[in-house]
mmCIF file with all atom_site columns, C-alpha atoms in Angstrom:
data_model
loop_
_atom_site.group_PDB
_atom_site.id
_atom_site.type_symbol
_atom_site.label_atom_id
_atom_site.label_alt_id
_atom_site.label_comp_id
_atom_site.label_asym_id
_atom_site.label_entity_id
_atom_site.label_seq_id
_atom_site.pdbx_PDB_ins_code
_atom_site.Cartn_x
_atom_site.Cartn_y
_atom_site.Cartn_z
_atom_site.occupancy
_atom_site.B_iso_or_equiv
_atom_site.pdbx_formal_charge
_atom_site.auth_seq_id
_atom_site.auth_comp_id
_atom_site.auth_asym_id
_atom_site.auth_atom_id
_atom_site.pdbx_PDB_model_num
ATOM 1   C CA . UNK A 1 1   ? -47.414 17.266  12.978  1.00 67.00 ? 117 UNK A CA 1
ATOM 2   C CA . UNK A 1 2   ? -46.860 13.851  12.874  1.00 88.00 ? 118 UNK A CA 1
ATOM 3   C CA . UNK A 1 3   ? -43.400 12.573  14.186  1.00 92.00 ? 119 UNK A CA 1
ATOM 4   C CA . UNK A 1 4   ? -41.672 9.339   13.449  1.00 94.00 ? 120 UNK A CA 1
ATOM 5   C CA . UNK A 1 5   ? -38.733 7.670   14.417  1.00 95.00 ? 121 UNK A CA 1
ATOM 6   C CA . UNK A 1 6   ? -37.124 6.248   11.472  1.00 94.00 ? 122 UNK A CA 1
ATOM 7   C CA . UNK A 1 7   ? -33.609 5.257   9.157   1.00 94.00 ? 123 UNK A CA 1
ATOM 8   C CA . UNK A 1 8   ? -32.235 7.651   7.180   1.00 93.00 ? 124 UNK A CA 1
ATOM 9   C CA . UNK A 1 9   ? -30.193 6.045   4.855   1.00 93.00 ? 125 UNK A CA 1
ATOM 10  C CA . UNK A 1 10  ? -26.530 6.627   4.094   1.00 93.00 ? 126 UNK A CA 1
ATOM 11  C CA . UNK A 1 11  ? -23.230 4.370   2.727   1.00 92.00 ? 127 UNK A CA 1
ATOM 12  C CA . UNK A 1 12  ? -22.907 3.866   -0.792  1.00 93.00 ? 128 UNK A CA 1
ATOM 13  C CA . UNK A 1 13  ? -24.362 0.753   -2.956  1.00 94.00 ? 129 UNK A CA 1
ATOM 14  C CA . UNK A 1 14  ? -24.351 -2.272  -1.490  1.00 93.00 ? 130 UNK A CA 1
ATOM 15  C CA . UNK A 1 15  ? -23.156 -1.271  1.745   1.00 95.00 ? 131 UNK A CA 1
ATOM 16  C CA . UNK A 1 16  ? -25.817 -0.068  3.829   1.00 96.00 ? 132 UNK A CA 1
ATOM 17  C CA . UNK A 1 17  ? -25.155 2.545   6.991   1.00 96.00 ? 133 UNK A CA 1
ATOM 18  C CA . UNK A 1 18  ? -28.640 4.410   8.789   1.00 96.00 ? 134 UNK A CA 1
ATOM 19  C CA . UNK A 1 19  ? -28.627 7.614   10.850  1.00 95.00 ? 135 UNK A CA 1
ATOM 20  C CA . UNK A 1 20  ? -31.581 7.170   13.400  1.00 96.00 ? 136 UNK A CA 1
ATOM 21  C CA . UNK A 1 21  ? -33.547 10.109  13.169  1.00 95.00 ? 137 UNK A CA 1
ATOM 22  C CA . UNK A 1 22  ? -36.621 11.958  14.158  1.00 95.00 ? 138 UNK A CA 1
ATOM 23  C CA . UNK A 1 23  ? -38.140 13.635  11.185  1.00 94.00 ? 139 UNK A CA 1
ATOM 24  C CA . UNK A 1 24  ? -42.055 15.172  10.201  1.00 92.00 ? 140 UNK A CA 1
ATOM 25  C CA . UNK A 1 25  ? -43.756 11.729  8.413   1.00 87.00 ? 141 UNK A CA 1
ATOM 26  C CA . UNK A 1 26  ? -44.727 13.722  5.786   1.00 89.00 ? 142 UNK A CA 1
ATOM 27  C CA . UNK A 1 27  ? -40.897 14.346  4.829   1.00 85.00 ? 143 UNK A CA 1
ATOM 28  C CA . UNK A 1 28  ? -39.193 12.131  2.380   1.00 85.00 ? 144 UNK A CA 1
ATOM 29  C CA . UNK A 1 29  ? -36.938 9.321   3.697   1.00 81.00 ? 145 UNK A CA 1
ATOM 30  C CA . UNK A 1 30  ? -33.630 10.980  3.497   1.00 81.00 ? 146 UNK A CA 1
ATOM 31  C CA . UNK A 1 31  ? -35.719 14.709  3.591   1.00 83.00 ? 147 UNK A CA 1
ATOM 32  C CA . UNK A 1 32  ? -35.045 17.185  6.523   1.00 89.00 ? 148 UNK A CA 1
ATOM 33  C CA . UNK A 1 33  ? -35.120 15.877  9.794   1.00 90.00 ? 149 UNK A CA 1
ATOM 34  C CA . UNK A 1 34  ? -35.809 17.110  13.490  1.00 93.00 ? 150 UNK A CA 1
ATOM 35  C CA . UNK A 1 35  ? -32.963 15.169  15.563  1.00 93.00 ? 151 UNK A CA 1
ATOM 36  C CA . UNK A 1 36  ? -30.211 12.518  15.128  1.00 95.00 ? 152 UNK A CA 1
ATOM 37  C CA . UNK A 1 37  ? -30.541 10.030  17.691  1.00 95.00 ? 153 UNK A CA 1
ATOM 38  C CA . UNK A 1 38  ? -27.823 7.306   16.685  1.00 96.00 ? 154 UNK A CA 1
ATOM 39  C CA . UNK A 1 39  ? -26.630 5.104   13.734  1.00 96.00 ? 155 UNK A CA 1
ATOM 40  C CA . UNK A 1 40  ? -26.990 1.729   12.849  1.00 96.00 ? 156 UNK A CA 1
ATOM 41  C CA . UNK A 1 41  ? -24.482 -0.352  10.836  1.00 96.00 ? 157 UNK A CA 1
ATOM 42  C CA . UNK A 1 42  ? -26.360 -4.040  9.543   1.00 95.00 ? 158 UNK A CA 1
ATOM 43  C CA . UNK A 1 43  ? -22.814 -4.981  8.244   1.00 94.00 ? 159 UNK A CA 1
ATOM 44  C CA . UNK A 1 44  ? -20.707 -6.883  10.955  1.00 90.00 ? 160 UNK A CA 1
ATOM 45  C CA . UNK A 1 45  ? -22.280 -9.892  12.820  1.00 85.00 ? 161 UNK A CA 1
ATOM 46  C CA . UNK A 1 46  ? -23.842 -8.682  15.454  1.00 86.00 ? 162 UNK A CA 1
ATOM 47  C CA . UNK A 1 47  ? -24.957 -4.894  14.067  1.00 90.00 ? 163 UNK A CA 1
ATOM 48  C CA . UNK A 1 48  ? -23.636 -1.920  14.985  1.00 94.00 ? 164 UNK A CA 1
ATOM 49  C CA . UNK A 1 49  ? -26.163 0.371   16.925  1.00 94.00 ? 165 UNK A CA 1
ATOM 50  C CA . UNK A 1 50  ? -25.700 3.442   19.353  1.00 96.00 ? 166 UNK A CA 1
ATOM 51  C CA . UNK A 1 51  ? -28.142 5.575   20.678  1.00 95.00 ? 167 UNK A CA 1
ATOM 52  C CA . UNK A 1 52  ? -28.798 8.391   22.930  1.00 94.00 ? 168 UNK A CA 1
ATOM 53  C CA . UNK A 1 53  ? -31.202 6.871   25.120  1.00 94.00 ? 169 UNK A CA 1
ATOM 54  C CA . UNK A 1 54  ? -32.620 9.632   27.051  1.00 94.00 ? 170 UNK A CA 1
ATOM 55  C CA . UNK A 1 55  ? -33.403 11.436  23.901  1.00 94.00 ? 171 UNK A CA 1
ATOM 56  C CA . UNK A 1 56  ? -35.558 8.149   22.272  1.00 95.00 ? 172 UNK A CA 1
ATOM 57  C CA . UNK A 1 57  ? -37.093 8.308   25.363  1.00 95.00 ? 173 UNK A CA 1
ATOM 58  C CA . UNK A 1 58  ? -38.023 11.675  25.386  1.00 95.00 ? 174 UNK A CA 1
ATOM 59  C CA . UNK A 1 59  ? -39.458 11.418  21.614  1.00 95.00 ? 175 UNK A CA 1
ATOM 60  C CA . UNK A 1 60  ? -41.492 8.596   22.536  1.00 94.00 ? 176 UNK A CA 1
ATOM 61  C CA . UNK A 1 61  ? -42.736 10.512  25.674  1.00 93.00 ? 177 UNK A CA 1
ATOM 62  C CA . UNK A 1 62  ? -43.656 13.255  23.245  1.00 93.00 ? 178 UNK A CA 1
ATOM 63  C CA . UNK A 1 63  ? -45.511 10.941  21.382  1.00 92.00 ? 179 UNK A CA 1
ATOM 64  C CA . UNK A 1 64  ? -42.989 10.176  18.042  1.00 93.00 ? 180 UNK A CA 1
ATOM 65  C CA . UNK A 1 65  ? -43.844 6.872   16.207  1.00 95.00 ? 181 UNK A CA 1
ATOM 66  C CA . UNK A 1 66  ? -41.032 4.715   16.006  1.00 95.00 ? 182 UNK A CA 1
ATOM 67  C CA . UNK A 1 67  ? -40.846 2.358   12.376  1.00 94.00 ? 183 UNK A CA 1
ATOM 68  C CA . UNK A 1 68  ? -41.052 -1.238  12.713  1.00 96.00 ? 184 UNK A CA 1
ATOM 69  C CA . UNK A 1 69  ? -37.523 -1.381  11.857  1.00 95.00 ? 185 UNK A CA 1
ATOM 70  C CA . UNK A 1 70  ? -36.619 1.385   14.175  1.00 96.00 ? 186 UNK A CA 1
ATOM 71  C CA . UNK A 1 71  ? -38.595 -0.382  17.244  1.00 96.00 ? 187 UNK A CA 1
ATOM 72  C CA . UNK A 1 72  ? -36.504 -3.072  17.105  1.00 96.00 ? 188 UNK A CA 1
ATOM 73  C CA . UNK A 1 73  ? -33.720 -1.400  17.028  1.00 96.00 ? 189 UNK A CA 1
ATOM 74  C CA . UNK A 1 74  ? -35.087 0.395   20.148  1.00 95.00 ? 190 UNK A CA 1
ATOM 75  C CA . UNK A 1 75  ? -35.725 -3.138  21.800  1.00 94.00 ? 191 UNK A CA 1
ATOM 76  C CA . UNK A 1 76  ? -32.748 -4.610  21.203  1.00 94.00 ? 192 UNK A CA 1
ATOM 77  C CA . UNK A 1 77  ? -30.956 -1.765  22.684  1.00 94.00 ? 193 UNK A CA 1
ATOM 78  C CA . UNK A 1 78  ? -32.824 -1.260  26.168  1.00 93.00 ? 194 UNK A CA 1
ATOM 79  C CA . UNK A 1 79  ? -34.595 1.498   25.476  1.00 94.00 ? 195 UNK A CA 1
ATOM 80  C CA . UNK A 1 80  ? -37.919 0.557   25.298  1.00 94.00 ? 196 UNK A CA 1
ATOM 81  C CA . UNK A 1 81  ? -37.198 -1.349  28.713  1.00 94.00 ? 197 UNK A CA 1
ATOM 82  C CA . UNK A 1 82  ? -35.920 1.564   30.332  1.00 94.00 ? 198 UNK A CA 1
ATOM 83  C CA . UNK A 1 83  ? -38.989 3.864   29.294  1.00 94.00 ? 199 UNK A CA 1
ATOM 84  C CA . UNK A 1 84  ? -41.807 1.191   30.804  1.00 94.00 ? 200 UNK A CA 1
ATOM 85  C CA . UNK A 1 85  ? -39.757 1.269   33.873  1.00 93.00 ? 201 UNK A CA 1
ATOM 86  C CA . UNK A 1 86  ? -39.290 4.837   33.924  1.00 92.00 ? 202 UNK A CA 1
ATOM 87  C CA . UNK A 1 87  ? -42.938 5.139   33.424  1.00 92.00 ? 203 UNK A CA 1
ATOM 88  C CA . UNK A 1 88  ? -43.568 2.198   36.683  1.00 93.00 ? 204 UNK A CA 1
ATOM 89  C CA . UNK A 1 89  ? -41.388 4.699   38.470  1.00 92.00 ? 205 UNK A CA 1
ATOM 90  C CA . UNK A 1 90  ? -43.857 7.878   37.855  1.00 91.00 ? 206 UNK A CA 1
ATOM 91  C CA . UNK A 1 91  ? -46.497 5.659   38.654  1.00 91.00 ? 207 UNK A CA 1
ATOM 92  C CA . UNK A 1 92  ? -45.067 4.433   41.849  1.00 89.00 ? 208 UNK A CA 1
ATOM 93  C CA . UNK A 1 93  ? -44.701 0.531   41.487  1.00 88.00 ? 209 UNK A CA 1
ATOM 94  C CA . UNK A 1 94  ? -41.250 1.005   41.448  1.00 87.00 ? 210 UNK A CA 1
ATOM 95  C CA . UNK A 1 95  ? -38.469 2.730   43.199  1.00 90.00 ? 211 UNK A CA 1
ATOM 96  C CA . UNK A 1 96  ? -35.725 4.661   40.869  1.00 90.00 ? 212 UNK A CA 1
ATOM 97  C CA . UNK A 1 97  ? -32.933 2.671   42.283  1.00 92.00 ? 213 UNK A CA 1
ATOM 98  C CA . UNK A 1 98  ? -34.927 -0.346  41.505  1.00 92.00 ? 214 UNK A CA 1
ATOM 99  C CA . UNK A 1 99  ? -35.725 0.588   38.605  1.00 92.00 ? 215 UNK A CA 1
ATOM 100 C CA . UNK A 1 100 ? -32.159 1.349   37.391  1.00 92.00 ? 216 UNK A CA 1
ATOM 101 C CA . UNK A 1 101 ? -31.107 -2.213  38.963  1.00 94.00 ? 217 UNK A CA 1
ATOM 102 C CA . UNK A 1 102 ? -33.341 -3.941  36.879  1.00 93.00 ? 218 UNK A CA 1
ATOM 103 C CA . UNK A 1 103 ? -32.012 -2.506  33.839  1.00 93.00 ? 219 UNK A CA 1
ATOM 104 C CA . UNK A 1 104 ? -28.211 -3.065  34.628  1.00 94.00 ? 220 UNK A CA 1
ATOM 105 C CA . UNK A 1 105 ? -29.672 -6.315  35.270  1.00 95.00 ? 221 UNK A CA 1
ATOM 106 C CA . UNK A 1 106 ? -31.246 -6.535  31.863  1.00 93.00 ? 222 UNK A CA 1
ATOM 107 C CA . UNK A 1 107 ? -28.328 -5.075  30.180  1.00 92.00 ? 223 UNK A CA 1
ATOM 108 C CA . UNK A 1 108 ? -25.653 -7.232  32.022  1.00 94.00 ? 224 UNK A CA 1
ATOM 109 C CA . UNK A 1 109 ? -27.122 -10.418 30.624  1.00 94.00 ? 225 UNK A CA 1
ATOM 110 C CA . UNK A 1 110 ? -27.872 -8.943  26.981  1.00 92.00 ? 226 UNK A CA 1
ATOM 111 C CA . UNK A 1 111 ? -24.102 -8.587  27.098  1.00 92.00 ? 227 UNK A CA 1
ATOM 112 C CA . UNK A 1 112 ? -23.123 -11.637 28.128  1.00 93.00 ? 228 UNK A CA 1
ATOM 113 C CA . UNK A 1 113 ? -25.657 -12.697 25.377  1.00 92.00 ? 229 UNK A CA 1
ATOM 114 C CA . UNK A 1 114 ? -23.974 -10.880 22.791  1.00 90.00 ? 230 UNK A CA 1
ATOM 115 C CA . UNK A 1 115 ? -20.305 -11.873 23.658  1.00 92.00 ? 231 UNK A CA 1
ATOM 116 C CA . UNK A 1 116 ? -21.405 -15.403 23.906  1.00 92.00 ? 232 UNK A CA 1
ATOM 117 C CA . UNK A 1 117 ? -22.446 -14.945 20.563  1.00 90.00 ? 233 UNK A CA 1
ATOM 118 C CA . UNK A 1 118 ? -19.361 -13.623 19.008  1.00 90.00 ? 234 UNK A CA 1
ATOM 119 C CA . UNK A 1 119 ? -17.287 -16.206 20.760  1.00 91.00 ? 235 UNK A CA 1
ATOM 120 C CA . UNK A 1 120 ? -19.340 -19.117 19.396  1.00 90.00 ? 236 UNK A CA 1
ATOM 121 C CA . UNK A 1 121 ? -19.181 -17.667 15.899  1.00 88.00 ? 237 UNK A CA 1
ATOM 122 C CA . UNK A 1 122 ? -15.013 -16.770 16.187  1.00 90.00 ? 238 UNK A CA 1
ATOM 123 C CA . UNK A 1 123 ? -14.936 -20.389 17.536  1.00 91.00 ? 239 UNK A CA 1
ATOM 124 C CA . UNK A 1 124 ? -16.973 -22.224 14.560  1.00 91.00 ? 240 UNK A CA 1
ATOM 125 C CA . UNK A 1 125 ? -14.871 -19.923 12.000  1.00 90.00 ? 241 UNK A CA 1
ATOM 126 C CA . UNK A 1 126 ? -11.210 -21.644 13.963  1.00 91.00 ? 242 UNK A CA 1
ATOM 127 C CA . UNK A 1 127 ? -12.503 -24.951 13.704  1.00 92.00 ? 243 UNK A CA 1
ATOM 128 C CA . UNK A 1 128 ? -14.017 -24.711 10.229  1.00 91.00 ? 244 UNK A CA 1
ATOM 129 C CA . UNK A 1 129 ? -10.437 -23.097 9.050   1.00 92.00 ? 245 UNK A CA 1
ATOM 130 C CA . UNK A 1 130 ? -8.643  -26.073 11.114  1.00 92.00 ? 246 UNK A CA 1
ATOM 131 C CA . UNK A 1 131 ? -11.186 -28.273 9.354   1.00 92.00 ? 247 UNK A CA 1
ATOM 132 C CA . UNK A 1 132 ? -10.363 -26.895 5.825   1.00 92.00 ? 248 UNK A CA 1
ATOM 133 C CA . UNK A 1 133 ? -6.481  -27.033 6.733   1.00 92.00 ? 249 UNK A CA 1
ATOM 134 C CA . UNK A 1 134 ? -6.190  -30.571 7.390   1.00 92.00 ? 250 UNK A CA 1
ATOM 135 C CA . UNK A 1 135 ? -8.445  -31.701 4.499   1.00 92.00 ? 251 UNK A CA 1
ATOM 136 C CA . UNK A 1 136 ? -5.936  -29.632 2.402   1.00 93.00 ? 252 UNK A CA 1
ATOM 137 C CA . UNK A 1 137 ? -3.268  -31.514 3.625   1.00 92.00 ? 253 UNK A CA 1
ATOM 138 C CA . UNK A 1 138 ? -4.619  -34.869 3.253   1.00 92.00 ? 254 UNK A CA 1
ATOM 139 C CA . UNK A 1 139 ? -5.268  -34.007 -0.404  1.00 93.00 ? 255 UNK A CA 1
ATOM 140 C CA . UNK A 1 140 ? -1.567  -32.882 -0.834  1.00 91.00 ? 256 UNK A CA 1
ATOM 141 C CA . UNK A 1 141 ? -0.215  -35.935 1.100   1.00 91.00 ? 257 UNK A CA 1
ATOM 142 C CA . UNK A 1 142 ? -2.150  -37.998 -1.405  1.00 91.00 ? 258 UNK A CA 1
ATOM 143 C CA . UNK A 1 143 ? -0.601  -36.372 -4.539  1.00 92.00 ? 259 UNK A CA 1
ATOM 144 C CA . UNK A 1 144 ? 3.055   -36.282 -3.015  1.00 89.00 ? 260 UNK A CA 1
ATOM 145 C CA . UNK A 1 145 ? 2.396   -40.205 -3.085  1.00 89.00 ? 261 UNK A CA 1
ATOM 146 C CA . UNK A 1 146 ? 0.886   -40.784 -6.267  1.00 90.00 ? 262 UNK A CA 1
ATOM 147 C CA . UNK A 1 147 ? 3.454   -38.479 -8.080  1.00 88.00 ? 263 UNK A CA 1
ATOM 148 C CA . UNK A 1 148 ? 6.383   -40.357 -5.729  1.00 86.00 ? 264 UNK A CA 1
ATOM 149 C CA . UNK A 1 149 ? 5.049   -43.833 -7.307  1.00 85.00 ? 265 UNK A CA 1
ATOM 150 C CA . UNK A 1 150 ? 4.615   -42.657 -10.647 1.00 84.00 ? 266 UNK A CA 1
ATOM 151 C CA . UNK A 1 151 ? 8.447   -41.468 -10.630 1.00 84.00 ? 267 UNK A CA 1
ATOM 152 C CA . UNK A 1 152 ? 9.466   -44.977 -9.087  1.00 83.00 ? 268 UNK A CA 1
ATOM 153 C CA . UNK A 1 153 ? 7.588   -46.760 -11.674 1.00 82.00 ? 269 UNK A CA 1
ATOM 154 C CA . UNK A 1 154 ? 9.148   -44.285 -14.423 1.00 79.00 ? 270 UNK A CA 1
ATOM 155 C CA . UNK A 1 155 ? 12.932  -44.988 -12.511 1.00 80.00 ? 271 UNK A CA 1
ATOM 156 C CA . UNK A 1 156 ? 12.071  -48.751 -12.654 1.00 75.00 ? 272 UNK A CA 1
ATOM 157 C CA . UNK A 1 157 ? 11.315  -48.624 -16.065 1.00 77.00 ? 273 UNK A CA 1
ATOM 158 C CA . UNK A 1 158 ? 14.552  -46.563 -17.019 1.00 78.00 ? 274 UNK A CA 1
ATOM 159 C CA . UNK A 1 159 ? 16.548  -49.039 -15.132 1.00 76.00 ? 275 UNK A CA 1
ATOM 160 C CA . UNK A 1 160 ? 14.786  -52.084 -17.272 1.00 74.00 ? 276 UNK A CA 1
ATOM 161 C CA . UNK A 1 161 ? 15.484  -50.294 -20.013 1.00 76.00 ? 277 UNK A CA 1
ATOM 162 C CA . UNK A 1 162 ? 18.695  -49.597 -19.801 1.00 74.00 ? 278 UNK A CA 1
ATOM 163 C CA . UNK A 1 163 ? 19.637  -53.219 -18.607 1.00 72.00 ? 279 UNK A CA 1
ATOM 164 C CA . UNK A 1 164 ? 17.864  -54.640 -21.551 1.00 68.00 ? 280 UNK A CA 1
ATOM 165 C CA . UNK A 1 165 ? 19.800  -52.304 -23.638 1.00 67.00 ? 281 UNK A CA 1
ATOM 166 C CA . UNK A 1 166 ? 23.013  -53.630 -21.859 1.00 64.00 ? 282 UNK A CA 1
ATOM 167 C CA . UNK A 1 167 ? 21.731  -57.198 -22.490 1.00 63.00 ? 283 UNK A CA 1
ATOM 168 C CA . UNK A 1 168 ? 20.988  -56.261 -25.973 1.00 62.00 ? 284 UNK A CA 1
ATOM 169 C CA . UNK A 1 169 ? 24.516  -54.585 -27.372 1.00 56.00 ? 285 UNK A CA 1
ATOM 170 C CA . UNK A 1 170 ? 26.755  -56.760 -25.937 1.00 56.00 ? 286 UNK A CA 1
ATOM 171 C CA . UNK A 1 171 ? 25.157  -59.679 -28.237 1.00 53.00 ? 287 UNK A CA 1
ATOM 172 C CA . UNK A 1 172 ? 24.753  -57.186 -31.454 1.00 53.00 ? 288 UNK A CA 1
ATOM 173 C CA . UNK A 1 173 ? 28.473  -56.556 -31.270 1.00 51.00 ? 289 UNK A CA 1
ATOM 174 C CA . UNK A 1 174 ? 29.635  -60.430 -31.936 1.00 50.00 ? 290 UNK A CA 1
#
């Protein structure tokens, strides 16, 4: 039986949301499956993911072929990192304790990675918002001003008006 590692698709149209599962490759995509190892949501910025690592371990131990998609996923996440140095650790280049400090290691600076990320992105969206703010008030600066000249200019021209209608009667009623 073949195994694979792959998305199983759920969310309605349009907005996408994957179980991670372990199913027989011979089963349709959103068919029967063996095991739920996590979910993955592509919507916010950075994606969603959680999974149970020592169970994607043990499924690739076992031999289960992850997607393309699904590696990835398993990369980005440590996994794949933790199983080679699992696997130096059976082999004896590596002590456990090493082992584990080279993955806290690893995932320490994926973090920092990630937050840096979000910070830089909440940081561009404040300054593009502060950016759109001020232009918005430069345009309605402008228009105060134009319609504040336009109503002098109309007041001027009332007050000519009505002085050259003063000018005017006084000389039609001799």
């Amino acid at each position: 039986m073949a195994v694979r590692m792959r998305l199983q698709r759920f969310g309605k149209k349009g907005q996408p949301f994957y179980h991670i599962v372990v199913a027989d490759g011979r089963a349709p995509r959103d068919g029967r499956v063996i095991e739920k190892l996590g979910t993955y949501n592509p919507l916010p910025n950075p994606a969603e993911i959680q999974i149970d690592m020592d169970r994607a371990i043990y499924w690739l131990n076992v031999g289960a072929q992850p997607s393309d998609t699904v590696k990835a996923l398993l990369s980005y996440k440590g996994v794949l990192l933790k199983r080679h140095l699992l696997r130096g650790v059976e082999k004896g280049a590596l002590t456990a304790e090493q082992a584990e400090a080279k993955f806290q290691e690893w995932s320490a600076e994926k973090e920092a990675k990630i937050k840096a990320k979000i910070t830089s992105k909440e940081a561009f969206q404040r300054d593009h918002l502060k950016s759109k703010l001020e232009a918005e008030r430069k345009i309605a600066e402008e228009r105060a001003r134009q319609i504040a000249k336009k109503r002098s200019t109309e007041t001027l021209n009332e007050e000519l008006s009505n002085s050259e209608e003063a000018e005017i009667s006084p000389s039609t009623e001799e």
